[in-house]
Amino acid sequence: MKNTYPKSILDVQIINKRVIVRVDFDVAVNPDHSIADDQRIIHNIPTLKKLLSNKNKLILIAKLGRPKKRDSNLSLKIVVDKLPQYLPGYTFKLVNDFLTEDPKTFSDQKHSEILVLENIRFYPQEKSMDPDYVRTLCQLGDVYVNDSFGMAHRAEASTVSIPQHMPGFSGLAMKKEVETILQSIDSPKHPLVTIIGGAKISSKIHLLEKLIVTSDYILLGGALANTFLKAQGYEIGDSLYEYEAIEVARKLLYLADQHPVQLMLPVDAAIADPDDNDESYDVVPLPLMRRGYAIYDIGPRTADIYADIIQQAGTVVWNGPMGLFENPEFKTGTTAIYQALTHNEKAFTLVGGGDTLAALSHKKHLDRIDHVSTGGGAMLELIEKGTLPAIEALRFSQKKFTK
Ligand code: ADP
Ligand code: MG
């Protein structure tokens, strides 16, 4: 049974209200404190514009980075300074500490003024979901809108607690992202090819259980693939893998055998001696028989096999680089996957993951990817579980507050 997606701001009339909007704004920051990439501001703008066009007053909540406490290096000021560029005609006020702020700031808010609370992770109560803190936050608005998909897998005060106390709806970016991802996995155009790589093995391995059921092909790369090679009893030398995940990998290989899916592992690899800094590497067929060496990328034969499969795909979902791409020598496999994916014009393509996107930055044809997810962890958890804490919080809210 599929759950219907909770209502978004398109399904309800929100007019002349004080609206608390959980936005993303978790931009990449340069060492000189300028914004490196403002995509995470831009994708929230349609929601803000829609709410503003209905005469609502907006109070925005976001986090930046991972502060444990107040840290001026992670102030949202850089974002607030940028906002007028995207929402001309409005003034913006950064509320330094909403807990001690003069109540007049909120009661006297004008329609042309947008309030932005300072980095919400400056408050330890945000994660602990402290009831007094939640109550104070809730006093700031009448309606809650969540437009931060990237944080939807985290249960925190501003993602989960607020809508327990007032009607909550999803914003446009959130809606699009959730619907696109669920559609790609649950009712894809076949063949569905999922590509999983990277190094966060334990957090990705459970996702595969779901993918085995839904995918036509699963292509594995990165250190994740090493764990599977090890689980098959192959020698992988000093390659990065996760010992604790081997048992799960074995079960998954067995499970894949019971399903029509083709679970593919690399057949060759770029290897190097981890202790040797001369940057030379070899390409060898797998299994790797050379002890003391490590697998750092998929090899050219694997890349060709994977590319052929990707070219036949109706849907491609990709998370995780194929190798240690930070070293240009070991970026080849990741680039080959990218090229195959962007040259399949008939497939619907979905790519997500912090490092995956970092590996692809500055590449040509990025616009050929149909959907680039703004949330790595959130995307994986949504695929695995079919829902996320912030989505469930909206569902709960709508049951409680709307007929
Ligand atoms: P994402 O953020 O896209 O979900 P992960 O965080 O899981 O991806 O993994 C990215 C990291 O995996 C990168 O730092 C990359 O260097 C590393 N990696 C991929 N393949 C290998 C490998 N064979 N050996 C060591 N590290 C690898
Ligand atoms: Mg990562």
GROMACS .gro file of C-alpha atoms in nm, residues 96-361:
model
  266
   96ASN     CA    1   2.037   3.684   1.615
   97ASP     CA    2   1.866   3.495   1.899
   98PHE     CA    3   1.491   3.442   1.878
   99LEU     CA    4   1.482   3.326   2.241
  100THR     CA    5   1.586   3.668   2.372
  101GLU     CA    6   1.478   3.889   2.082
  102ASP     CA    7   1.251   4.188   2.153
  103PRO     CA    8   0.899   4.050   2.090
  104LYS     CA    9   0.830   4.361   1.881
  105THR     CA   10   1.053   4.224   1.604
  106PHE     CA   11   0.788   3.959   1.546
  107SER     CA   12   0.470   4.148   1.638
  108ASP     CA   13   0.566   4.450   1.423
  109GLN     CA   14   0.681   4.247   1.122
  110LYS     CA   15   0.570   4.413   0.800
  111HIS     CA   16   0.448   4.227   0.491
  112SER     CA   17   0.753   4.346   0.303
  113GLU     CA   18   0.987   4.214   0.570
  114ILE     CA   19   1.123   3.860   0.592
  115LEU     CA   20   1.269   3.737   0.919
  116VAL     CA   21   1.546   3.480   0.913
  117LEU     CA   22   1.636   3.308   1.239
  118GLU     CA   23   2.009   3.267   1.295
  119ASN     CA   24   2.156   2.919   1.225
  120ILE     CA   25   1.917   2.690   1.410
  121ARG     CA   26   2.193   2.446   1.498
  122PHE     CA   27   2.342   2.713   1.726
  123TYR     CA   28   2.080   2.579   1.969
  124PRO     CA   29   2.150   2.236   2.120
  125GLN     CA   30   1.774   2.226   2.190
  126GLU     CA   31   1.716   2.193   1.817
  127LYS     CA   32   1.842   1.836   1.812
  128SER     CA   33   1.716   1.745   2.158
  129MET     CA   34   1.374   1.883   2.060
  130ASP     CA   35   1.343   2.056   2.395
  131PRO     CA   36   0.973   2.125   2.466
  132ASP     CA   37   1.021   2.482   2.596
  133TYR     CA   38   1.231   2.570   2.295
  134VAL     CA   39   0.976   2.415   2.061
  135ARG     CA   40   0.699   2.614   2.232
  136THR     CA   41   0.888   2.940   2.180
  137LEU     CA   42   0.951   2.855   1.816
  138CYS     CA   43   0.584   2.774   1.763
  139GLN     CA   44   0.475   3.109   1.901
  140LEU     CA   45   0.637   3.273   1.598
  141GLY     CA   46   0.386   3.144   1.342
  142ASP     CA   47   0.040   3.011   1.259
  143VAL     CA   48   0.131   2.771   0.979
  144TYR     CA   49   0.441   2.563   0.908
  145VAL     CA   50   0.590   2.484   0.569
  146ASN     CA   51   0.881   2.245   0.517
  147ASP     CA   52   1.086   2.300   0.202
  148SER     CA   53   1.410   2.138   0.315
  149PHE     CA   54   1.435   1.792   0.164
  150GLY     CA   55   1.803   1.770   0.260
  151MET     CA   56   1.710   1.763   0.628
  152ALA     CA   57   1.392   1.557   0.601
  153HIS     CA   58   1.562   1.243   0.730
  154ARG     CA   59   1.658   1.415   1.054
  155ALA     CA   60   1.405   1.438   1.336
  156GLU     CA   61   1.472   1.777   1.494
  157ALA     CA   62   1.261   2.058   1.639
  158SER     CA   63   1.237   2.254   1.314
  159THR     CA   64   1.176   1.951   1.093
  160VAL     CA   65   0.948   1.737   1.307
  161SER     CA   66   0.832   1.908   1.630
  162ILE     CA   67   0.679   2.231   1.499
  163PRO     CA   68   0.411   2.063   1.283
  164GLN     CA   69   0.291   1.869   1.587
  165HIS     CA   70   0.156   2.202   1.710
  166MET     CA   71   0.025   2.378   1.399
  167PRO     CA   72  -0.088   2.284   1.048
  168GLY     CA   73   0.211   2.181   0.837
  169PHE     CA   74   0.251   2.150   0.460
  170SER     CA   75   0.533   2.074   0.225
  171GLY     CA   76   0.694   2.336   0.007
  172LEU     CA   77   0.739   2.303  -0.367
  173ALA     CA   78   1.103   2.190  -0.369
  174MET     CA   79   1.030   1.923  -0.108
  175LYS     CA   80   0.726   1.799  -0.296
  176LYS     CA   81   0.906   1.777  -0.627
  177GLU     CA   82   1.203   1.598  -0.479
  178VAL     CA   83   1.004   1.340  -0.284
  179GLU     CA   84   0.769   1.267  -0.573
  180THR     CA   85   1.051   1.238  -0.824
  181ILE     CA   86   1.254   0.999  -0.613
  182LEU     CA   87   0.961   0.776  -0.517
  183GLN     CA   88   0.840   0.767  -0.875
  184SER     CA   89   1.185   0.665  -1.003
  185ILE     CA   90   1.199   0.372  -0.764
  186ASP     CA   91   0.837   0.260  -0.732
  187SER     CA   92   0.703   0.308  -1.083
  188PRO     CA   93   1.006   0.354  -1.308
  189LYS     CA   94   1.034   0.326  -1.678
  190HIS     CA   95   1.217  -0.009  -1.715
  191PRO     CA   96   1.487  -0.120  -1.723
  192LEU     CA   97   1.564   0.047  -1.389
  193VAL     CA   98   1.941   0.063  -1.342
  194THR     CA   99   2.064   0.164  -0.999
  195ILE     CA  100   2.428   0.246  -0.946
  196ILE     CA  101   2.566   0.248  -0.594
  197GLY     CA  102   2.922   0.329  -0.497
  198GLY     CA  103   3.109   0.537  -0.244
  199ALA     CA  104   3.239   0.457   0.098
  200LYS     CA  105   2.951   0.493   0.343
  201ILE     CA  106   2.903   0.122   0.331
  202SER     CA  107   2.696   0.048   0.639
  203SER     CA  108   2.452   0.328   0.564
  204LYS     CA  109   2.404   0.213   0.204
  205ILE     CA  110   2.401  -0.159   0.233
  206HIS     CA  111   2.045  -0.180   0.367
  207LEU     CA  112   1.924   0.030   0.081
  208LEU     CA  113   2.028  -0.251  -0.151
  209GLU     CA  114   1.765  -0.481  -0.007
  210LYS     CA  115   1.502  -0.249  -0.147
  211LEU     CA  116   1.687  -0.201  -0.475
  212ILE     CA  117   1.713  -0.576  -0.531
  213VAL     CA  118   1.336  -0.593  -0.536
  214THR     CA  119   1.279  -0.294  -0.763
  215SER     CA  120   1.579  -0.276  -0.998
  216ASP     CA  121   1.652  -0.462  -1.318
  217TYR     CA  122   2.024  -0.402  -1.277
  218ILE     CA  123   2.233  -0.293  -0.980
  219LEU     CA  124   2.584  -0.177  -1.065
  220LEU     CA  125   2.822  -0.165  -0.770
  221GLY     CA  126   3.143   0.033  -0.744
  222GLY     CA  127   3.358   0.213  -0.489
  223ALA     CA  128   3.448   0.071  -0.153
  224LEU     CA  129   3.096  -0.069  -0.132
  225ALA     CA  130   3.182  -0.309  -0.413
  226ASN     CA  131   3.499  -0.411  -0.228
  227THR     CA  132   3.286  -0.533   0.061
  228PHE     CA  133   3.086  -0.750  -0.180
  229LEU     CA  134   3.399  -0.886  -0.344
  230LYS     CA  135   3.527  -0.976   0.000
  231ALA     CA  136   3.192  -1.136   0.085
  232GLN     CA  137   3.234  -1.358  -0.222
  233GLY     CA  138   3.565  -1.472  -0.081
  234TYR     CA  139   3.781  -1.274  -0.321
  235GLU     CA  140   4.120  -1.139  -0.224
  236ILE     CA  141   4.095  -0.759  -0.211
  237GLY     CA  142   4.436  -0.685  -0.059
  238ASP     CA  143   4.442  -0.364   0.140
  239SER     CA  144   4.129  -0.220  -0.022
  240LEU     CA  145   3.887  -0.020   0.187
  241TYR     CA  146   3.588  -0.229   0.292
  242GLU     CA  147   3.374  -0.283   0.598
  243TYR     CA  148   3.426  -0.601   0.792
  244GLU     CA  149   3.095  -0.570   0.981
  245ALA     CA  150   2.903  -0.542   0.654
  246ILE     CA  151   3.031  -0.865   0.499
  247GLU     CA  152   2.758  -1.080   0.647
  248VAL     CA  153   2.489  -0.845   0.517
  249ALA     CA  154   2.660  -0.837   0.177
  250ARG     CA  155   2.647  -1.217   0.167
  251LYS     CA  156   2.277  -1.216   0.245
  252LEU     CA  157   2.218  -0.957  -0.024
  253LEU     CA  158   2.403  -1.166  -0.283
  254TYR     CA  159   2.178  -1.456  -0.188
  255LEU     CA  160   1.867  -1.238  -0.200
  256ALA     CA  161   1.968  -1.106  -0.544
  257ASP     CA  162   1.981  -1.466  -0.664
  258GLN     CA  163   1.615  -1.509  -0.571
  259HIS     CA  164   1.509  -1.208  -0.779
  260PRO     CA  165   1.521  -1.127  -1.150
  261VAL     CA  166   1.770  -0.846  -1.079
  262GLN     CA  167   2.126  -0.859  -1.209
  263LEU     CA  168   2.358  -0.750  -0.931
  264MET     CA  169   2.685  -0.658  -1.099
  265LEU     CA  170   3.029  -0.634  -0.943
  266PRO     CA  171   3.346  -0.493  -1.102
  267VAL     CA  172   3.541  -0.740  -1.315
  268ASP     CA  173   3.856  -0.531  -1.319
  269ALA     CA  174   4.003  -0.247  -1.118
  270ALA     CA  175   4.265   0.023  -1.094
  271ILE     CA  176   4.494  -0.075  -0.810
  272ALA     CA  177   4.790   0.082  -0.636
  273ASP     CA  178   5.016   0.026  -0.340
  274PRO     CA  179   4.871   0.243  -0.062
  275ASP     CA  180   5.218   0.302   0.086
  276ASP     CA  181   5.376   0.407  -0.239
  277ASN     CA  182   5.337   0.776  -0.323
  278ASP     CA  183   5.464   0.769  -0.679
  279GLU     CA  184   5.107   0.781  -0.813
  280SER     CA  185   5.155   0.487  -1.048
  281TYR     CA  186   4.873   0.239  -1.077
  282ASP     CA  187   4.789  -0.081  -1.258
  283VAL     CA  188   4.473  -0.212  -1.412
  284VAL     CA  189   4.409  -0.575  -1.327
  285PRO     CA  190   4.127  -0.823  -1.367
  286LEU     CA  191   3.949  -0.920  -1.048
  287PRO     CA  192   3.985  -1.106  -0.822
  288LEU     CA  193   4.292  -0.915  -0.719
  289MET     CA  194   4.569  -1.160  -0.642
  290ARG     CA  195   4.824  -0.907  -0.531
  291ARG     CA  196   4.841  -0.862  -0.156
  292GLY     CA  197   4.947  -0.524  -0.026
  293TYR     CA  198   4.765  -0.345  -0.306
  294ALA     CA  199   4.430  -0.172  -0.289
  295ILE     CA  200   4.143  -0.123  -0.533
  296TYR     CA  201   4.088   0.248  -0.598
  297ASP     CA  202   3.860   0.254  -0.901
  298ILE     CA  203   3.662   0.028  -1.132
  299GLY     CA  204   3.862  -0.076  -1.437
  300PRO     CA  205   3.794   0.000  -1.806
  301ARG     CA  206   3.624  -0.334  -1.878
  302THR     CA  207   3.385  -0.281  -1.590
  303ALA     CA  208   3.323   0.075  -1.706
  304ASP     CA  209   3.236  -0.054  -2.055
  305ILE     CA  210   3.002  -0.322  -1.923
  306TYR     CA  211   2.830  -0.071  -1.692
  307ALA     CA  212   2.807   0.189  -1.970
  308ASP     CA  213   2.634  -0.061  -2.201
  309ILE     CA  214   2.375  -0.137  -1.939
  310ILE     CA  215   2.321   0.232  -1.863
  311GLN     CA  216   2.270   0.303  -2.231
  312GLN     CA  217   1.978   0.056  -2.242
  313ALA     CA  218   1.816   0.195  -1.927
  314GLY     CA  219   1.472   0.354  -1.899
  315THR     CA  220   1.557   0.494  -1.555
  316VAL     CA  221   1.895   0.544  -1.391
  317VAL     CA  222   1.941   0.619  -1.021
  318TRP     CA  223   2.297   0.688  -0.912
  319ASN     CA  224   2.458   0.747  -0.575
  320GLY     CA  225   2.823   0.710  -0.483
  321PRO     CA  226   3.146   0.755  -0.681
  322MET     CA  227   3.303   0.449  -0.844
  323GLY     CA  228   3.645   0.520  -0.698
  324LEU     CA  229   3.865   0.747  -0.494
  325PHE     CA  230   3.781   1.031  -0.730
  326GLU     CA  231   3.960   1.300  -0.524
  327ASN     CA  232   4.272   1.163  -0.691
  328PRO     CA  233   4.231   1.238  -1.065
  329GLU     CA  234   4.388   0.901  -1.150
  330PHE     CA  235   4.094   0.727  -0.988
  331LYS     CA  236   3.818   0.945  -1.124
  332THR     CA  237   3.802   0.761  -1.456
  333GLY     CA  238   3.533   0.512  -1.356
  334THR     CA  239   3.309   0.781  -1.212
  335THR     CA  240   3.350   0.992  -1.527
  336ALA     CA  241   3.268   0.693  -1.749
  337ILE     CA  242   2.943   0.635  -1.559
  338TYR     CA  243   2.861   1.003  -1.587
  339GLN     CA  244   2.919   1.001  -1.959
  340ALA     CA  245   2.704   0.695  -2.019
  341LEU     CA  246   2.427   0.844  -1.811
  342THR     CA  247   2.425   1.184  -1.978
  343HIS     CA  248   2.433   1.024  -2.323
  344ASN     CA  249   2.123   0.818  -2.266
  345GLU     CA  250   1.867   1.073  -2.375
  346LYS     CA  251   1.561   0.856  -2.335
  347ALA     CA  252   1.621   0.754  -1.974
  348PHE     CA  253   1.501   0.941  -1.670
  349THR     CA  254   1.816   1.008  -1.467
  350LEU     CA  255   1.841   1.082  -1.096
  351VAL     CA  256   2.170   1.154  -0.919
  352GLY     CA  257   2.235   1.235  -0.553
  353GLY     CA  258   2.500   1.230  -0.282
  354GLY     CA  259   2.738   1.492  -0.149
  355ASP     CA  260   3.053   1.333  -0.287
  356THR     CA  261   2.889   1.213  -0.606
  357LEU     CA  262   2.790   1.569  -0.689
  358ALA     CA  263   3.134   1.698  -0.585
  359ALA     CA  264   3.289   1.450  -0.828
  360LEU     CA  265   3.070   1.585  -1.107
  361SER     CA  266   3.099   1.957  -1.040
   0.00000   0.00000   0.00000
